[in-house]
Amino acid sequence: MLTREENELLVRTGPGTPMGSFMRRYWVPALFSEALPEPDCAPVRVKLLGEKLVAFRDSSGRVGLFDERCPHRNASMFFGRNEENGLRCVYHGWKFDLEGNCVDMPSEPPESNFKRKVKIEAYPCVERGGIVWTYMGPPEQKPEVPDFQWAEVPASHRFATRHIQECNWFQAFEGGFDVSHLAFLHKGDTPDGGIRTLPKYYETATTDYGFVSGSGRDLEAGKTAWGANIMAVPFHKIIARPGDVPIGVHAWVPIDDENCMIYSIEYRPHRPLNDEEMEASREWRYIHAETEPGGDHCLRNLANDFMIDRELQKSGKSYTGLKGFGIQDCGIQESMGPISDRTREQLGTSDIHIIQLRKFMLKTLKDFMAGVTPPGLKADMYRVRSAAFVLEKGETFAKHAPERVRLDVPAMAK
Amino acid sequence: MLTREENELLVRTGPGTPMGSFMRRYWVPALFSEALPEPDCAPVRVKLLGEKLVAFRDSSGRVGLFDERCPHRNASMFFGRNEENGLRCVYHGWKFDLEGNCVDMPSEPPESNFKRKVKIEAYPCVERGGIVWTYMGPPEQKPEVPDFQWAEVPASHRFATRHIQECNWFQAFEGGFDVSHLAFLHKGDTPDGGIRTLPKYYETATTDYGFVSGSGRDLEAGKTAWGANIMAVPFHKIIARPGDVPIGVHAWVPIDDENCMIYSIEYRPHRPLNDEEMEASREWRYIHAETEPGGDHCLRNLANDFMIDRELQKSGKSYTGLKGFGIQDCGIQESMGPISDRTREQLGTSDIHIIQLRKFMLKTLKDFMAGVTPPGLKADMYRVRSAAFVLEKGETFAKHAPERVRLDVPAMAK
Amino acid sequence: MLTREENELLVRTGPGTPMGSFMRRYWVPALFSEALPEPDCAPVRVKLLGEKLVAFRDSSGRVGLFDERCPHRNASMFFGRNEENGLRCVYHGWKFDLEGNCVDMPSEPPESNFKRKVKIEAYPCVERGGIVWTYMGPPEQKPEVPDFQWAEVPASHRFATRHIQECNWFQAFEGGFDVSHLAFLHKGDTPDGGIRTLPKYYETATTDYGFVSGSGRDLEAGKTAWGANIMAVPFHKIIARPGDVPIGVHAWVPIDDENCMIYSIEYRPHRPLNDEEMEASREWRYIHAETEPGGDHCLRNLANDFMIDRELQKSGKSYTGLKGFGIQDCGIQESMGPISDRTREQLGTSDIHIIQLRKFMLKTLKDFMAGVTPPGLKADMYRVRSAAFVLEKGETFAKHAPERVRLDVPAMAK
């Protein structure tokens, strides 16, 4: 249970809000590279952290991301012409390059130097792992681009989708660290038949990029088996999955305070995904969710009750009657309302990871507001992935987990 | 014409409002029994007096009605599993019985007693006359279930529908006691060809359940013919209809402040409805209104101008060009806006029943707020129905009407 | 760039606002005459300056325009019966004539004189040029009906359409006086192949009906060619078009603060429009915009990105990929948002006409609020049209333009 003020701190990400200012210190996924398939192709609308923007790919193949509104008289740059290394507003022909400079202003007399005074708000972009990332914060504080393994592997090793979730980003983010729901919400839908036992231990180890979140189960002879999920600021997760399966990844990027874009990625560090691995994803059985053709809205959504199949739910073959992990998570999290009212919750011991996530974010935010340098500003901090390992009696998760999830340590060590 | 404050008093029914607190002292129709056709069937959403709820039928066949939100973390119980005598949230498996007790909390360790501290807000339900009624008020003040005749007769004697009216409940309630509109709005659509003369006298007699509202017309030799409608708190009406026809009943139940659910019932006290009687209802010519398949929204609604037939209206065969009494009432009442602005009205002598209804409700509400026991808390107070009778010169409606509408008095006495 | 206060002054037109009070001093286009095709036809809804109204044509063929709400109990007069010289509310049969008098009140006893006390708010109407005009201001200040030439010519000489633009009226009005956009937004879509050079001079000459707005281009030997557009209060424009083409006219009438109705008219003063002239209009290539069948909403609209054809835009055959001048203007102006934020603009020298329009309106409004008689209250002040003419060195636009646009002066004088 949170106070109203704490809840507001966590959920608001618009310009000038504490969480919004914090998130603007990081590189943020803005869109798939393939949405801008070639130089000088049509611009696309992007909404991030409450800001309306337009993305385009210039003649050199580089990506620009602008304020949607032309600084002249607010016309939308979405209708603009993507011409030789710049996007041109169609109202009066003002043209801007991807740094936001006005490079042509044909409506003014040739001798005018007005164009040198005019800039459009532009955010720098980079492309990594098939995604255009942008940095919306103070230029002088631009950090390194996070060095996620999934973004470094060849495209053949990776399968990525995105979809809109119609609720606040933090609701979805919390869902990613809610361990106990795995034994219920997704029951019947896991590859192993759906029985996922509850962990006995819930631990968290703070790191320089966020934290490692561990679920422990007793083995024989005082040994404990741990699954370790990664939480990387500001909204990333690398999922610990049992068995020899691809690594799963999520980023929950705020669109505005009542919608977020979920990027869902599966990858193999060292080989292409094979046909079997692709099948589950293509049938929307795992973390991905089917969207309407050409868009990011889920085919199964709040307006149609996520197409719940009550017969299937009744049969017990699926706990929910909802198709696929992705929609199960989406569905239950959206059902809490656009912004969940955390002042009326009742949390138990199995919610400890949720509590730890909130504490971490509130503490980090408070430090940030007090001037402390935020975590995760170096690229190599992100060279981690989820892991599963066994610890002997007397060994603590907090001591071992941060090392075990490093890329240079085998992922499933005994 | 009312003041803004009076208008607000009458129209607001959410938790904590005066009218909302008043209504919560009565049993309220929540849904049709048949919407929960069998034990452990799928739960359904219910919205009542501004509260989002979920109804379900448990394994024993009893009906439960809950807060839609799981007390754990606000997930919607609508997506829940209706299992052995309880509804289970699919997020973490918390299960609640129909008293709102948490009877299983599998996400917590077996030794935990946390579940004993957790309750979901649950409202008691009873089933009468094919309808699930609920009581949303203080448990210690739960009244008797009203003993309406229509709810006591066999199902064969009764025809009941419901539909959503897209405006405030009180607007619709007022319509039920507006006598003079019968001569206009419904002209051309009554079984007798549509001519309904205006009454000469408008009287009201207060009773222990509300009031009897009388319309009088002079007969020969100083006799007066009276039609007597029943107003029973908080939102019931039994309709006085001329001729040997089934008795008509309405309840206008607030969904929220801009929508209400109209329950419309026709019944014969002593025999099944026959084919002729059913035909008018099935063709939507009388008080019922056709809804979209599987839902409660009217097929003819504000968005499509209630499918007004201007040719028919022009012809004079129908005064309005709207099909059926139900849609004529709905249509004209919704056309006043979601909440009618009663500060700008101009009322005449034929509006006396409207004025009396408002005065009665405002007075009753004021008394209620001052601690006076509200009317209608005993079951047998409701053993009344509409009536038609003739009074001799010198006899007053106020003196005779309350007795004439009692069930143990013949309905159409001379 | 304006202050927030100035912006509010210009855009708000509801009852009681400064601009709303100003506009209510003029005759305002309300609907096409043909929308009320015959005496006693069905009434239609009209929304003007934020007011919900109902228009009808009475038995004598005259047009009435009312408050949508019956003064009795707020029922919508839209559902009313249009009977012998009056519109009758179907709820209780109250009937009003086009002056707003209650001429029948059958729900009240015959001896009642209540109807004499009741009036519905009614606005006087006249029909000119195929349009119903209304006056919504103080009766004692009713001005003469503007004597526009396009409204005086025979119907065969004129082609008129209207469509809704989903943004504030002033945004659209400004667009009408934005000269420099012609060289960009509409490029490729003008009859002469689309090249429209930028003017060198921007001048404005204030008149008794508004102002003349001139664009000047140098000719040989110190001569200047001028195009002169008419701005007539409160929202009219007569368009200066090069070549021997019909005269174009717009009126941007506020529906509410986020929508306006654009009336678009082409006419020939002295002869019928011929087939060639009609063809461009019928194919929506010029100022008209195609609407959904039976309605005023554009087929190409904000929700479908105005059906932008990116291939066509890329090809350069059309600058925008939007079909027709009308939609190009609509599209770019709506893209600024429902109410453009003029506090964040950056205006150049080519925006001088926009600046002059704002200054004129703000000055006129300030004078009006201080009690100064507003311009344009005499019919014959409007006997002007756009013009093109050449001035010799030393002659000023301000001196000559007001006379050159008078109807009694040849339009294209040397």
Coordinates of N, CA and C in Angstrom, one line a residue, chain A residues 24 26-32 35-36 43-49 51-58 61-69 77-78 82 86-87 96-101 119-127 131-137 162 253 263:
Chain A
R24 N 14.2 10.7 -18.5 CA 14.8 11.5 -19.5 C 16.3 11.5 -19.4
Y26 N 17.9 8.6 -19.5 CA 18.3 7.4 -20.2 C 17.9 7.3 -21.6
W27 N 18.5 6.5 -22.4 CA 18.1 6.2 -23.7 C 16.8 5.4 -23.7
V28 N 15.8 5.7 -24.5 CA 14.5 5.2 -24.5 C 14.1 4.6 -25.8
P29 N 13.6 3.3 -25.9 CA 13.2 2.8 -27.2 C 12.0 3.6 -27.7
A30 N 12.1 4.1 -28.9 CA 11.1 5.0 -29.5 C 10.3 4.2 -30.6
L31 N 10.9 3.4 -31.4 CA 10.1 2.7 -32.4 C 11.1 1.6 -33.0
F32 N 10.5 0.7 -33.8 CA 11.4 -0.3 -34.5 C 12.0 0.4 -35.7
A35 N 10.1 0.5 -39.0 CA 9.0 1.4 -39.2 C 9.5 2.5 -40.1
L36 N 10.8 2.7 -40.2 CA 11.3 3.7 -41.2 C 12.2 2.9 -42.1
P43 N 7.4 10.0 -42.7 CA 7.6 10.1 -41.3 C 6.5 9.4 -40.5
V44 N 6.7 9.1 -39.3 CA 5.7 8.4 -38.4 C 5.6 9.1 -37.1
R45 N 4.4 9.0 -36.6 CA 4.1 9.6 -35.3 C 4.7 8.8 -34.1
V46 N 5.2 9.4 -33.1 CA 5.7 8.7 -31.9 C 5.2 9.5 -30.7
K47 N 4.7 8.8 -29.7 CA 4.4 9.4 -28.5 C 5.2 8.8 -27.4
L48 N 5.9 9.6 -26.6 CA 6.8 9.1 -25.6 C 6.7 10.0 -24.4
L49 N 6.5 9.4 -23.2 CA 6.5 10.1 -21.9 C 5.6 11.4 -22.1
E51 N 4.9 13.1 -24.7 CA 5.3 14.1 -25.7 C 4.9 13.6 -27.1
K52 N 4.3 14.4 -27.9 CA 4.0 14.1 -29.3 C 5.1 14.4 -30.2
L53 N 5.6 13.4 -30.9 CA 6.8 13.6 -31.7 C 6.6 13.0 -33.1
V54 N 7.6 13.3 -34.0 CA 7.5 12.7 -35.3 C 8.9 12.2 -35.6
A55 N 9.0 10.9 -36.1 CA 10.3 10.3 -36.5 C 10.4 10.2 -38.0
F56 N 11.6 10.4 -38.5 CA 11.8 10.2 -39.9 C 13.3 9.7 -40.2
R57 N 13.5 9.1 -41.3 CA 14.8 8.7 -41.7 C 15.3 9.6 -42.8
D58 N 16.4 10.2 -42.6 CA 16.9 11.2 -43.6 C 17.6 10.5 -44.8
G61 N 20.2 8.1 -44.2 CA 19.8 6.9 -43.5 C 19.7 7.0 -42.0
R62 N 20.0 8.2 -41.5 CA 20.0 8.5 -40.1 C 18.6 8.8 -39.6
V63 N 18.3 8.5 -38.4 CA 16.9 8.8 -37.9 C 16.8 10.1 -37.1
G64 N 15.8 10.9 -37.4 CA 15.5 12.1 -36.6 C 14.2 11.9 -35.8
L65 N 14.2 12.6 -34.7 CA 13.0 12.6 -33.9 C 12.7 14.0 -33.4
F66 N 11.5 14.5 -33.7 CA 11.2 15.9 -33.5 C 10.0 16.1 -32.6
D67 N 9.8 17.3 -32.1 CA 8.5 17.8 -31.7 C 7.6 17.6 -32.9
E68 N 6.3 17.2 -32.7 CA 5.4 17.0 -33.8 C 5.1 18.4 -34.4
R69 N 5.2 19.5 -33.6 CA 4.7 20.8 -34.0 C 5.8 21.6 -34.6
M77 N 4.3 18.2 -38.2 CA 5.4 17.8 -39.1 C 5.1 16.4 -39.6
F78 N 4.1 15.7 -39.1 CA 3.8 14.4 -39.6 C 3.4 14.4 -41.0
N82 N 9.6 14.5 -46.6 CA 10.9 14.0 -46.1 C 11.8 14.1 -47.3
G86 N 16.4 16.3 -44.7 CA 15.6 17.2 -43.8 C 14.1 16.9 -44.0
L87 N 13.3 17.3 -42.9 CA 11.9 17.1 -43.0 C 11.3 18.5 -43.2
F96 N 13.8 21.2 -41.7 CA 14.6 21.0 -40.5 C 15.5 19.7 -40.7
D97 N 16.8 19.8 -40.3 CA 17.6 18.6 -40.3 C 17.4 17.9 -39.0
L98 N 18.1 16.7 -38.9 CA 17.8 15.9 -37.7 C 18.4 16.4 -36.4
E99 N 19.2 17.4 -36.5 CA 19.6 18.1 -35.3 C 18.6 19.2 -34.9
G100 N 17.6 19.4 -35.7 CA 16.6 20.4 -35.4 C 16.8 21.8 -36.0
N101 N 17.9 21.9 -36.7 CA 18.2 23.2 -37.4 C 17.3 23.5 -38.5
K119 N 14.7 26.9 -34.3 CA 15.1 25.4 -34.1 C 13.8 24.7 -33.7
I120 N 13.7 23.4 -34.2 CA 12.7 22.6 -33.7 C 13.3 21.7 -32.6
E121 N 12.5 21.4 -31.6 CA 13.1 20.5 -30.5 C 13.3 19.1 -31.1
A122 N 14.6 18.7 -31.1 CA 14.9 17.4 -31.7 C 15.7 16.6 -30.7
Y123 N 15.4 15.3 -30.7 CA 16.1 14.4 -29.7 C 17.1 13.5 -30.5
P124 N 18.3 13.3 -30.0 CA 19.3 12.4 -30.7 C 18.8 11.0 -30.7
C125 N 19.1 10.3 -31.8 CA 18.6 8.9 -31.9 C 19.8 8.0 -32.2
V126 N 19.8 6.8 -31.8 CA 20.7 5.7 -32.3 C 19.9 4.5 -32.6
E127 N 20.4 3.6 -33.4 CA 19.7 2.3 -33.7 C 20.6 1.2 -33.1
I131 N 16.0 -1.4 -33.0 CA 15.2 -0.4 -32.4 C 15.9 0.9 -32.4
V132 N 15.0 2.0 -32.7 CA 15.5 3.3 -32.6 C 15.4 3.8 -31.1
W133 N 16.5 4.2 -30.5 CA 16.5 4.7 -29.2 C 16.7 6.2 -29.2
T134 N 16.1 6.9 -28.3 CA 16.3 8.3 -28.2 C 16.6 8.8 -26.8
Y135 N 17.2 10.0 -26.8 CA 17.6 10.6 -25.5 C 16.9 11.9 -25.4
M136 N 16.0 12.1 -24.4 CA 15.1 13.2 -24.3 C 15.5 14.2 -23.2
G137 N 16.7 13.9 -22.6 CA 17.1 14.7 -21.4 C 18.1 15.8 -21.8
R162 N 6.1 -5.5 -30.4 CA 5.7 -4.5 -29.4 C 4.2 -4.4 -29.5
V253 N 7.7 1.1 -21.9 CA 8.0 2.5 -22.2 C 6.7 3.3 -22.1
Y263 N 7.8 -3.5 -25.3 CA 8.7 -4.2 -26.3 C 9.0 -5.6 -25.7

